Coordinates of C-alpha atoms and ligand atoms in Angstrom, one line a residue:
Chain A
M149 CA 93.4 143.2 78.0
A150 CA 95.3 140.9 75.7
R151 CA 98.6 142.2 74.2
L152 CA 97.8 143.6 70.8
N153 CA 101.3 144.7 69.7
V154 CA 102.8 143.2 66.6
N155 CA 106.0 143.7 64.6
I156 CA 106.7 144.1 60.9
Q157 CA 110.4 143.4 61.1
N158 CA 111.7 146.5 63.0
L159 CA 108.5 148.4 62.9
E160 CA 106.5 148.1 66.1
L161 CA 102.8 148.5 65.9
K162 CA 100.7 149.1 69.0
N163 CA 98.0 146.9 67.5
P164 CA 97.5 145.2 64.1
V165 CA 95.0 147.8 62.8
M166 CA 96.2 150.2 60.1
T167 CA 94.3 152.2 57.5
A168 CA 94.5 151.6 53.8
S169 CA 96.1 154.1 51.5
G170 CA 93.7 156.3 49.5
T171 CA 90.8 155.8 51.9
F172 CA 92.0 157.7 55.0
G173 CA 93.5 160.8 53.5
Y174 CA 96.4 161.9 55.7
G175 CA 94.6 160.8 58.8
L176 CA 93.6 164.3 59.8
E177 CA 90.3 164.0 58.0
F178 CA 89.3 161.4 60.6
A179 CA 90.6 163.2 63.7
D180 CA 87.0 164.2 64.7
F181 CA 86.0 160.5 64.9
I182 CA 88.8 158.6 66.5
H183 CA 92.1 159.2 68.4
L184 CA 94.5 158.7 65.5
E185 CA 97.2 157.5 67.9
D186 CA 95.1 154.6 68.9
L187 CA 95.8 153.0 65.5
G188 CA 98.6 150.6 64.8
G189 CA 99.5 152.7 61.7
I190 CA 98.2 155.1 59.2
I191 CA 99.1 154.6 55.5
V192 CA 98.6 157.9 53.8
K193 CA 97.5 158.7 50.3
G194 CA 99.5 157.4 47.3
T195 CA 102.4 159.8 46.7
T196 CA 104.4 160.2 43.5
L197 CA 107.6 162.0 42.6
H198 CA 105.7 164.6 40.5
P199 CA 102.2 166.0 41.1
R200 CA 99.4 164.1 39.4
E201 CA 95.9 165.4 38.7
G202 CA 94.4 161.9 38.6
N203 CA 91.6 160.8 36.3
D204 CA 88.5 162.7 35.3
Y205 CA 85.2 162.5 37.1
P206 CA 83.3 160.1 37.5
R207 CA 85.8 158.3 39.6
M208 CA 83.6 156.1 41.7
V209 CA 80.5 153.9 41.5
E210 CA 78.9 151.7 44.1
T211 CA 78.5 148.1 43.1
A212 CA 77.0 145.2 45.1
S213 CA 78.8 145.2 48.5
G214 CA 81.6 147.2 47.1
M215 CA 82.7 150.1 45.0
L216 CA 84.8 150.8 42.0
N217 CA 87.2 153.7 41.9
C218 CA 89.6 155.2 39.4
V219 CA 91.0 158.1 41.3
G220 CA 94.3 157.6 39.5
L221 CA 96.7 158.7 42.2
Q222 CA 95.8 162.3 42.4
N223 CA 98.4 163.9 44.7
K224 CA 100.6 167.0 44.9
G225 CA 103.9 165.2 44.6
V226 CA 106.5 164.2 47.1
D227 CA 108.1 167.7 47.5
Y228 CA 104.7 169.2 48.5
F229 CA 104.2 166.3 50.9
C230 CA 107.6 166.8 52.6
K231 CA 107.1 170.6 52.8
H232 CA 103.4 171.0 53.7
I233 CA 101.9 167.8 54.8
Y234 CA 104.7 166.1 56.7
P235 CA 104.9 169.0 59.3
E236 CA 101.2 168.6 60.0
I237 CA 101.2 164.8 60.5
K238 CA 104.6 164.1 62.0
S239 CA 103.4 164.6 65.6
I240 CA 100.7 162.0 65.3
D241 CA 101.9 159.3 67.7
T242 CA 101.5 156.2 65.5
N243 CA 103.4 154.8 62.5
M244 CA 102.8 157.2 59.7
I245 CA 103.5 155.3 56.6
V246 CA 103.6 156.7 53.1
N247 CA 102.3 154.8 50.1
V248 CA 104.7 155.4 47.2
S249 CA 103.8 155.1 43.5
G250 CA 105.5 155.8 40.3
S251 CA 105.6 155.1 36.6
T252 CA 109.3 154.5 36.1
L253 CA 111.9 152.8 38.3
E254 CA 113.7 156.1 38.7
D255 CA 110.6 157.8 39.9
Y256 CA 109.9 155.2 42.5
A257 CA 113.4 155.2 43.8
E258 CA 113.7 159.0 43.9
C259 CA 110.3 159.4 45.7
A260 CA 111.3 156.7 48.2
A261 CA 114.7 158.5 48.7
R262 CA 113.0 161.8 49.6
I263 CA 110.8 160.0 52.1
N264 CA 113.8 158.2 53.6
E265 CA 114.9 161.7 54.8
L266 CA 111.8 162.2 57.0
D267 CA 112.5 161.2 60.6
K268 CA 108.9 160.5 61.6
I269 CA 108.1 158.3 58.6
P270 CA 109.3 154.8 59.7
A271 CA 108.2 152.9 56.6
I272 CA 106.8 153.1 53.1
E273 CA 104.3 151.0 51.4
L274 CA 105.4 150.6 47.8
N275 CA 102.4 150.5 45.5
I276 CA 103.3 148.4 42.5
S277 CA 99.7 147.5 42.0
C278 CA 97.6 150.5 41.1
P279 CA 95.1 149.5 38.4
N280 CA 94.2 153.1 37.6
V281 CA 97.2 154.6 36.0
R282 CA 98.0 154.0 32.4
Q283 CA 101.8 153.4 32.4
G284 CA 103.7 151.9 35.3
G285 CA 101.7 151.3 38.4
M286 CA 100.2 147.9 38.1
A287 CA 102.4 147.0 35.1
F288 CA 105.3 146.5 37.5
G289 CA 103.2 144.4 39.9
V290 CA 101.9 141.9 37.4
T291 CA 105.2 140.1 36.6
C292 CA 107.9 138.7 39.0
E293 CA 110.6 140.5 37.0
G294 CA 108.8 143.8 37.1
A295 CA 108.0 143.6 40.8
A296 CA 111.6 142.5 41.6
S297 CA 113.0 145.4 39.6
V298 CA 111.1 148.1 41.5
V299 CA 111.9 146.6 44.8
K300 CA 115.5 146.4 43.9
A301 CA 115.6 150.0 42.7
V302 CA 113.9 151.3 45.8
R303 CA 115.8 149.1 48.3
A304 CA 119.0 150.7 47.0
K305 CA 117.8 154.1 48.1
Y306 CA 115.6 153.3 51.1
N307 CA 116.8 151.8 54.3
K308 CA 113.8 151.8 56.6
T309 CA 110.9 149.3 56.7
L310 CA 109.8 148.6 53.1
I311 CA 106.3 147.1 52.7
V312 CA 105.4 146.1 49.1
K313 CA 101.7 146.2 48.2
L314 CA 100.7 143.5 45.8
S315 CA 98.2 143.4 43.0
P316 CA 95.6 140.7 43.0
N317 CA 95.3 141.1 39.2
V318 CA 97.8 138.3 38.6
T319 CA 97.8 134.5 38.0
N320 CA 99.9 133.6 41.0
I321 CA 100.3 136.2 43.7
A322 CA 102.5 134.0 45.8
D323 CA 105.2 134.0 43.1
I324 CA 105.2 137.8 43.0
A325 CA 105.5 137.8 46.8
C326 CA 108.5 135.5 46.7
A327 CA 110.1 137.7 44.0
V328 CA 109.8 140.9 46.1
E329 CA 110.9 139.0 49.3
A330 CA 114.1 137.9 47.4
E331 CA 114.9 141.6 46.6
G332 CA 114.8 142.6 50.3
A333 CA 111.2 143.7 50.9
D334 CA 110.5 143.7 54.7
S335 CA 106.9 142.8 54.3
V336 CA 104.1 142.5 51.7
S337 CA 100.6 143.9 51.9
L338 CA 97.7 142.6 49.9
I339 CA 95.4 143.1 48.2
N340 CA 95.1 146.2 46.2
T341 CA 91.9 146.6 44.3
L342 CA 90.6 144.1 41.8
M343 CA 90.2 145.5 38.3
G344 CA 86.5 145.8 37.5
M345 CA 83.9 147.7 35.5
A346 CA 80.3 149.0 35.5
I347 CA 78.1 150.1 32.6
D348 CA 75.4 152.7 32.4
I349 CA 72.9 150.8 30.2
E350 CA 70.9 153.8 29.3
K351 CA 73.9 155.7 28.0
R352 CA 75.5 152.4 26.7
K353 CA 78.8 153.4 28.1
P354 CA 81.1 152.7 31.1
I355 CA 80.2 154.7 34.2
L356 CA 83.8 155.4 35.2
S357 CA 85.7 158.0 33.2
I358 CA 88.5 155.6 32.1
G359 CA 86.2 152.7 31.6
T360 CA 87.6 150.5 34.4
G361 CA 88.3 150.9 38.1
G362 CA 89.5 149.0 41.2
L363 CA 86.9 147.0 43.2
S364 CA 87.1 147.3 47.0
G365 CA 84.9 146.7 50.0
P366 CA 83.2 143.5 51.4
A367 CA 82.7 142.1 47.9
V368 CA 86.5 141.4 47.6
K369 CA 87.0 139.9 51.0
P370 CA 86.9 136.2 50.3
V371 CA 89.4 136.6 47.4
A372 CA 91.7 138.8 49.5
L373 CA 91.6 136.3 52.4
R374 CA 92.5 133.4 50.1
M375 CA 95.4 135.4 48.6
V376 CA 96.7 136.4 52.1
W377 CA 96.6 132.7 53.1
Q378 CA 98.5 131.6 50.0
V379 CA 101.1 134.3 50.3
A380 CA 101.6 133.8 54.1
K381 CA 102.4 130.2 53.4
A382 CA 104.9 131.1 50.6
V383 CA 107.0 133.8 52.3
K384 CA 108.9 134.2 55.6
I385 CA 108.4 138.0 55.9
P386 CA 105.4 139.4 57.7
V387 CA 102.2 139.8 55.6
V388 CA 99.8 142.7 56.0
G389 CA 96.2 141.7 55.0
L390 CA 93.5 143.8 53.6
G391 CA 90.5 143.8 51.3
G392 CA 86.9 144.3 52.5
I393 CA 87.6 144.2 56.2
C394 CA 84.6 145.8 58.1
T395 CA 84.5 144.1 61.4
A396 CA 86.7 142.5 64.0
Q397 CA 85.6 139.1 62.8
D398 CA 86.8 140.0 59.3
A399 CA 90.1 141.1 60.8
I400 CA 90.6 138.0 62.8
E401 CA 90.0 135.9 59.7
F402 CA 92.9 137.7 58.0
L403 CA 95.1 137.2 61.1
M404 CA 94.3 133.5 61.3
A405 CA 95.0 133.2 57.5
G406 CA 98.5 134.4 58.4
A407 CA 98.5 138.2 58.3
T408 CA 100.6 139.9 61.0
A409 CA 98.6 143.1 60.7
I410 CA 95.6 144.3 58.7
E411 CA 94.5 147.5 56.9
I412 CA 91.0 148.9 56.7
G413 CA 90.0 150.9 53.6
T414 CA 86.5 151.2 52.2
A415 CA 84.9 150.5 55.5
N416 CA 86.1 153.9 56.8
F417 CA 83.5 155.5 54.4
L418 CA 80.7 153.7 56.1
D419 CA 81.8 154.3 59.7
P420 CA 84.6 156.7 60.2
A421 CA 85.3 155.1 63.6
V422 CA 85.4 151.5 62.3
T423 CA 89.1 151.1 62.9
I424 CA 88.9 151.5 66.6
K425 CA 85.8 149.3 66.8
V426 CA 87.8 146.6 65.0
R427 CA 90.7 147.0 67.4
D428 CA 88.5 146.7 70.4
G429 CA 86.6 143.8 68.9
I430 CA 89.9 141.9 68.3
N431 CA 90.8 142.5 72.0
D432 CA 87.4 141.3 73.2
W433 CA 87.7 138.1 71.1
L434 CA 91.1 137.4 72.5
D435 CA 89.9 138.0 76.1
R436 CA 86.9 135.8 75.5
H437 CA 89.1 133.0 74.2
G438 CA 91.8 133.3 76.9
C439 CA 94.5 134.5 74.6
Q440 CA 97.3 136.6 76.2
S441 CA 98.4 138.0 72.9
V442 CA 97.2 138.6 69.4
Q443 CA 100.4 136.7 68.3
E444 CA 98.6 133.5 69.3
I445 CA 96.1 133.7 66.5
I446 CA 98.4 134.8 63.6
G447 CA 98.5 132.0 61.1
A448 CA 96.4 129.9 63.5
I449 CA 94.7 128.0 60.8
S450 CA 97.7 126.7 58.8
Chain B
M253 CA 78.5 160.8 63.8
L254 CA 75.1 160.8 65.5
D255 CA 72.2 158.5 65.7
L256 CA 69.3 160.9 65.0
Q257 CA 65.7 159.9 65.6
V258 CA 63.0 160.2 62.9
V259 CA 60.2 162.5 64.0
S260 CA 58.1 162.3 60.9
V261 CA 58.3 161.4 57.2
D262 CA 55.9 163.4 55.1
T263 CA 55.1 162.3 51.6
L264 CA 55.1 165.4 49.4
S265 CA 54.4 163.6 46.1
D266 CA 55.1 160.2 44.6
K267 CA 58.7 161.3 44.3
Y268 CA 59.6 163.4 47.3
V269 CA 59.5 163.1 51.1
L270 CA 60.4 165.5 53.8
I271 CA 62.1 163.8 56.8
K272 CA 62.3 165.5 60.1
L273 CA 64.9 164.3 62.6
T274 CA 65.8 165.1 66.1
Y275 CA 68.4 164.2 68.7
G276 CA 68.6 163.7 72.4
H277 CA 71.1 166.6 72.8
P278 CA 71.2 169.9 71.0
L279 CA 72.1 169.4 67.3
P280 CA 75.5 170.7 66.3
S281 CA 75.5 174.1 64.6
M282 CA 75.0 173.9 60.9
V283 CA 75.2 176.5 58.2
P284 CA 73.1 176.6 55.0
G285 CA 74.7 174.7 52.1
Q286 CA 76.2 172.1 54.3
F287 CA 75.1 168.5 54.0
V288 CA 74.9 165.2 56.0
E289 CA 76.0 161.7 55.0
V290 CA 73.3 159.3 56.0
L291 CA 73.9 155.6 56.6
I292 CA 71.2 153.7 54.7
D293 CA 71.2 150.1 55.9
N294 CA 74.5 148.5 55.1
G295 CA 72.6 146.5 52.4
A296 CA 74.5 145.0 49.5
Q297 CA 73.2 147.7 47.1
T298 CA 73.2 150.6 49.5
F299 CA 76.1 150.2 51.7
L300 CA 77.8 153.6 51.1
R301 CA 76.4 156.6 52.8
R302 CA 74.2 159.0 50.8
P303 CA 74.9 162.8 50.9
I304 CA 71.8 164.8 51.6
S305 CA 71.6 168.6 52.0
I306 CA 70.5 170.3 55.1
N307 CA 67.0 171.5 54.1
N308 CA 66.2 173.3 57.4
V309 CA 67.2 173.5 61.0
D310 CA 64.5 174.3 63.5
I311 CA 66.5 175.3 66.6
E312 CA 63.4 175.6 68.9
K313 CA 62.3 172.1 68.1
N314 CA 65.9 170.8 67.8
Q315 CA 65.0 169.4 64.4
L316 CA 66.9 168.8 61.2
W317 CA 64.9 168.5 57.9
L318 CA 66.0 166.5 54.9
L319 CA 64.2 166.8 51.6
V320 CA 64.7 163.6 49.6
A321 CA 63.9 162.7 46.0
M322 CA 63.4 159.0 45.6
V323 CA 65.7 158.1 42.7
G324 CA 67.1 154.7 43.8
D325 CA 67.3 152.1 46.5
G326 CA 69.0 154.3 49.1
T327 CA 66.6 157.2 48.8
R328 CA 63.6 154.9 48.6
H329 CA 64.8 153.3 51.8
L330 CA 64.9 156.7 53.5
A331 CA 61.3 157.4 52.3
R332 CA 60.2 154.2 54.2
L333 CA 61.6 155.4 57.5
K334 CA 59.0 155.6 60.3
A335 CA 58.7 157.9 63.3
G336 CA 61.0 156.6 66.1
D337 CA 63.5 155.0 63.7
S338 CA 67.0 156.0 64.0
L339 CA 69.2 157.3 61.2
N340 CA 73.0 157.4 61.6
C341 CA 74.4 160.7 60.1
V342 CA 77.8 162.2 59.8
L343 CA 77.2 165.9 60.0
P344 CA 77.6 168.7 59.2
L345 CA 79.9 168.4 56.2
G346 CA 81.2 170.9 53.6
N347 CA 81.0 174.7 53.4
G348 CA 77.9 176.8 53.1
F349 CA 76.7 179.6 50.9
T350 CA 78.1 183.1 51.1
F351 CA 76.6 185.1 53.9
P352 CA 76.5 188.8 54.3
D353 CA 79.1 189.9 56.9
T354 CA 76.9 192.3 58.7
V355 CA 73.2 192.8 59.3
M356 CA 73.6 196.1 57.5
Q357 CA 74.9 194.4 54.4
A358 CA 72.1 191.9 54.6
A359 CA 69.5 194.5 54.5
E360 CA 71.0 196.1 51.4
R361 CA 72.1 193.0 49.5
R362 CA 69.6 191.6 47.0
F363 CA 69.8 187.8 47.0
L364 CA 68.4 185.5 44.3
L365 CA 68.2 181.8 45.3
V366 CA 67.6 179.6 42.2
G367 CA 66.6 176.0 42.7
G368 CA 65.5 173.2 40.4
G369 CA 63.8 170.0 41.5
V370 CA 65.1 168.6 44.8
G371 CA 67.9 171.2 44.5
V372 CA 65.7 173.6 46.2
A373 CA 66.5 171.7 49.4
P374 CA 69.5 173.8 50.8
L375 CA 67.9 177.1 49.7
L376 CA 65.1 176.9 52.2
Y377 CA 67.5 177.0 55.2
F378 CA 69.6 179.6 53.4
G379 CA 66.6 181.8 52.8
K380 CA 65.4 181.4 56.3
E381 CA 68.8 182.5 57.7
L382 CA 68.9 185.5 55.4
H383 CA 65.4 186.4 56.4
D384 CA 66.4 186.2 60.1
M385 CA 69.2 188.7 59.3
G386 CA 66.7 191.2 58.0
C387 CA 67.0 190.4 54.3
V388 CA 64.2 189.7 51.9
P389 CA 65.6 187.1 49.5
S390 CA 64.0 186.2 46.2
F391 CA 63.5 182.5 45.5
L392 CA 63.2 181.4 41.9
L393 CA 62.1 177.7 41.9
G394 CA 61.7 175.5 38.9
A395 CA 60.3 172.0 38.3
R396 CA 58.9 169.8 35.6
T397 CA 55.3 170.1 36.7
A398 CA 53.4 171.9 39.5
K399 CA 53.4 168.8 41.7
D400 CA 57.2 168.8 41.8
L401 CA 57.4 172.3 43.1
L402 CA 58.5 171.6 46.7
L403 CA 57.8 173.4 50.0
V404 CA 56.5 176.5 48.2
R405 CA 54.6 177.6 51.3
E406 CA 57.7 177.3 53.4
F407 CA 59.7 179.4 51.0
M408 CA 56.9 182.1 51.0
R409 CA 57.5 182.6 54.7
Y410 CA 61.0 184.0 54.1
G411 CA 60.9 186.0 50.9
N412 CA 59.5 186.5 47.4
V413 CA 58.8 183.4 45.5
Y414 CA 58.8 183.1 41.7
L415 CA 58.0 179.8 40.1
T416 CA 58.5 178.1 36.7
T417 CA 57.4 174.7 35.4
E418 CA 58.4 173.1 32.1
D419 CA 54.8 172.2 31.3
G420 CA 53.3 175.5 32.5
S421 CA 51.2 173.8 35.2
G422 CA 52.6 176.2 37.8
G423 CA 54.1 179.6 37.7
E424 CA 55.6 180.7 34.4
K425 CA 56.1 178.1 31.6
G426 CA 59.7 177.3 30.8
F427 CA 63.0 176.9 32.6
V428 CA 64.1 179.1 35.6
T429 CA 66.3 181.1 33.3
D430 CA 63.3 182.0 31.2
H431 CA 61.5 183.7 34.1
S432 CA 60.5 187.3 33.6
I433 CA 61.9 188.4 37.0
L434 CA 65.4 188.0 35.5
K435 CA 64.5 190.7 32.9
S436 CA 62.9 193.1 35.3
E437 CA 65.2 192.9 38.3
R438 CA 68.9 192.9 39.2
F439 CA 70.5 191.1 42.1
D440 CA 73.8 191.3 44.0
Q441 CA 74.2 187.6 44.6
I442 CA 72.8 184.5 43.0
S443 CA 73.0 181.2 44.7
T444 CA 71.9 178.1 42.9
C445 CA 71.4 174.4 43.4
G446 CA 69.8 171.9 41.1
P447 CA 70.4 169.9 37.9
L448 CA 73.7 170.7 36.3
P449 CA 72.3 172.1 33.0
M450 CA 70.1 174.4 35.0
M451 CA 73.0 175.6 37.2
K452 CA 75.2 176.2 34.1
A453 CA 72.4 178.2 32.5
V454 CA 72.1 180.3 35.7
A455 CA 75.8 180.8 35.7
R456 CA 75.7 182.1 32.1
Y457 CA 72.9 184.4 33.0
A458 CA 74.9 185.7 36.0
A459 CA 78.0 186.3 33.9
K460 CA 75.9 188.2 31.3
V461 CA 74.5 190.6 33.9
N462 CA 77.8 190.6 35.8
T463 CA 76.5 189.3 39.1
Y464 CA 78.3 187.1 41.6
C465 CA 77.1 183.6 41.3
E466 CA 77.7 180.5 43.4
A467 CA 76.5 176.9 42.8
S468 CA 76.1 173.9 45.0
L469 CA 77.4 170.8 43.3
E470 CA 76.2 167.2 43.8
N471 CA 79.1 165.1 42.6
M472 CA 79.0 161.4 43.6
M473 CA 80.7 160.9 46.9
A474 CA 82.2 158.0 48.7
C475 CA 83.6 159.4 52.0
G476 CA 82.3 162.9 52.2
L477 CA 85.3 163.8 54.3
G478 CA 87.9 164.8 51.7
A479 CA 89.7 161.5 52.2
C480 CA 89.1 159.5 49.0
L481 CA 89.2 162.1 46.2
C482 CA 86.3 160.5 44.4
C483 CA 84.1 163.6 44.2
V484 CA 86.4 166.0 42.4
E485 CA 85.3 168.8 40.1
K486 CA 87.7 170.3 37.6
T487 CA 88.4 173.9 38.6
K488 CA 90.8 176.6 37.7
M489 CA 92.9 175.3 40.6
G490 CA 92.8 171.7 39.3
N491 CA 90.7 168.9 40.6
V492 CA 89.2 169.8 44.0
C493 CA 87.0 167.8 46.3
V494 CA 83.4 168.9 46.2
C495 CA 82.8 167.4 49.7
K496 CA 85.6 169.3 51.4
E497 CA 86.2 172.5 49.3
G498 CA 82.5 172.7 48.3
P499 CA 79.8 171.8 47.8
V500 CA 79.2 175.5 47.2
F501 CA 81.6 177.1 44.6
D502 CA 81.9 180.5 43.1
V503 CA 81.1 179.6 39.5
N504 CA 84.0 181.7 38.2
K505 CA 86.3 179.1 39.8
L506 CA 84.7 176.3 37.8
L507 CA 85.3 175.5 34.2
W508 CA 81.7 176.0 33.2
L509 CA 81.7 179.3 31.3
Ligands
FAD826 C1 76.3 167.5 48.5 C2 75.1 166.7 48.0 C3 73.8 167.1 48.5 C4 72.7 166.4 48.1 N1 71.5 166.8 48.6 C5 70.4 166.0 48.2 C6 69.1 166.4 48.8 O1 69.0 167.3 49.6 N2 68.0 165.6 48.5 C7 68.1 164.6 47.6 O2 67.1 163.9 47.4 N3 69.3 164.3 47.0 C8 70.4 165.0 47.3 N4 71.6 164.6 46.8 C9 71.7 163.5 45.8 C10 71.6 162.2 46.5 O3 72.8 162.0 47.3 C11 71.4 161.0 45.6 O4 70.2 161.1 44.9 C12 71.5 159.7 46.3 O5 72.8 159.4 46.7 C13 71.0 158.5 45.4 O6 71.0 157.4 46.1 P1 70.1 156.1 45.8 O7 70.6 154.9 46.5 O8 68.7 156.5 46.0 O9 70.3 156.0 44.2 P2 71.3 155.1 43.5 O10 70.7 153.8 43.2 O11 72.6 155.3 44.1 O12 71.3 155.9 42.1 C14 70.1 156.1 41.4 C15 70.2 157.2 40.4 O13 70.6 158.4 41.1 C16 71.8 158.9 40.5 N5 72.6 159.5 41.6 C17 73.2 158.8 42.5 N6 74.0 159.6 43.3 C18 73.7 160.8 42.8 C19 74.2 162.1 43.2 N7 75.1 162.3 44.2 N8 73.8 163.2 42.5 C20 72.9 163.0 41.5 N9 72.4 161.8 41.1 C21 72.8 160.8 41.8 C22 72.5 157.8 39.9 O14 73.3 158.2 38.8 C23 71.4 156.9 39.5 O15 71.0 157.2 38.2 C24 72.8 165.3 47.1 C25 74.0 164.9 46.7 C26 75.2 165.6 47.1 C27 76.5 165.2 46.6
FMN827 C1 89.0 155.6 46.7 C2 90.2 154.6 46.9 C3 91.5 155.1 46.7 C4 92.6 154.3 46.8 N1 93.9 154.8 46.6 C5 94.9 154.0 46.8 C6 96.3 154.5 46.6 O1 96.5 155.6 46.4 N2 97.3 153.6 46.8 C7 97.1 152.3 47.1 O2 98.1 151.5 47.3 N3 95.9 151.8 47.2 C8 94.8 152.6 47.1 N4 93.5 152.1 47.2 C9 93.3 150.6 47.6 C10 93.1 150.4 49.1 O3 94.2 150.9 49.8 C11 92.9 149.0 49.4 O4 94.0 148.2 48.9 C12 91.6 148.4 48.7 O5 90.6 149.4 48.7 C13 91.1 147.1 49.4 O6 90.8 147.3 50.7 P1 89.3 147.6 51.2 O7 88.4 146.6 50.6 O8 89.4 147.6 52.7 O9 89.0 149.0 50.8 C14 92.4 152.9 47.1 C15 91.1 152.4 47.3 C16 90.0 153.3 47.2 C17 88.6 152.8 47.5
FES828 S1 83.8 162.0 48.7 FE1 85.7 161.4 49.4 S2 86.9 163.1 49.0 FE2 84.9 163.8 48.6

């Protein structure tokens, strides 16, 4: 057994495998398939200050080795989360991390402040990169100034581990990463979905209700991996890598590209127990290669 | 998540197959209206699971039946399965049709099960369970043409069967909502599954005659577990997941009427 534990600044993870926001519900949906406490962390659904109904159906379509979604951050709002969901998940013995979204700086900061009060939520992942909401969301994540301004506003109200999730829909993702690092982000995670589209040629109209959606799954992996590698070289803070990870080999590629931890999203839909298989696969690989600790392979290519 | 084994794949027509599956241990208990998420082949075009209704459960033989319409790569792949192949399924998922609480209620309650096309799938298991409770359900089954009327003989084992086809090649000509049985008889519960326009027409009929009506929806799904919020239907309670809160809904909760 190699040592699998890693740290994202003060946050200790039992192993580098976490789940990606929006693909794993609140974790409980997967309790029949895995022991949730075996994960390094669970990043729950995107949460906003006010309730959101999300976009109209259809919200998803399968594309070659991937899928597009335009869920649009449907959630019942942070107060509902604190009152009704937090009590149900706070005893799960792993890092329960809330993904926070907003459309104004004030909303982001206020939402983060409410979650700061919750003892058993040691970190948030700030989503400045959602492609599926009209205002805010990704708009902040596509410029250095926008990204820096959200992180600054949230940092002032939030004193636990702050992970900032970056949009791949930018010209230079490393610049954005540096901008959020400078404002005190503890870590960056990437990538969120890549903006995409699919058309129903019989109806001559887009399949998704809002026309476009975010691409995820194995189709995005090479792009995500390249971006993680670029960002890991550019920043000093730990990087969390995701995008298309389905197997231990995929995960190890991200670790070698410089990610300290990884998240698994779309692959949970194919195999609800994939996360644990990836964790075990990383361990087997380390054992086979005589590594004492997963730390030995983080950034091992650079 | 179980690796089930294919017992047989029967071709019902050029469009439909009936797949019978079994398992080395007793199958988990499943109620009519629930569905399974089957893993196709991890191929580039078919890597998400496909939701398929539980068509029948044969407890004695420890078999699960799936009735599949070949509409795309995933379902065509299922149709090519051979006896002995394994099929990875997450099951059972979702909530079933409304059942009578007691045997006494079952005997008195008049059920009409309305299916169109491959939407007849979950109604067979539902009808069988009702039959086993001492009820004689009525099945109103519709299709384009006679050869798309599926498993009619199976349905006849469990209740009264009424048929319609759009071209008149089987049963009465027209849509299910045109069938004469709806003019001559009244029911206490209508449960329906099939194409959306058909289910909406059935719901309008039920509203007109003031009868409880529930419909099984087939929204596109990614996870099937209530985790991704892709499969939502607009309801009077806002957007709800069909996979977790449904797939069977009281039509009065939907925004159809
Ligand atoms: C709860 C539920 C139960 C279902 N039960 C059955 C069943 O018992 N038997 C059966 O044959 N099918 C059933 N379906 C529909 C089935 O899931 C789809 O037909 C299947 O996913 C199509 O996959 P494919 O790869 O063959 O087609 P694709 O290539 O994915 O699509 C081909 C065509 O089918 C349409 N389609 C895709 N998914 C759906 C869907 N979910 N509903 C309607 N049309 C769709 C697409 O719009 C496209 O035009 C059910 C769906 C749900 C949600
Ligand atoms: C259905 C769906 C919903 C998502 N919702 C969110 C969300 O609420 N917040 C967020 O930051 N990312 C969200 N994402 C993006 C994922 O967390 C992840 O960044 C992306 O899917 C890439 O990883 P993957 O290829 O492993 O899925 C969502 C993705 C999917 C497929
Ligand atoms: S399919 Fe994911 S929530 Fe229903």
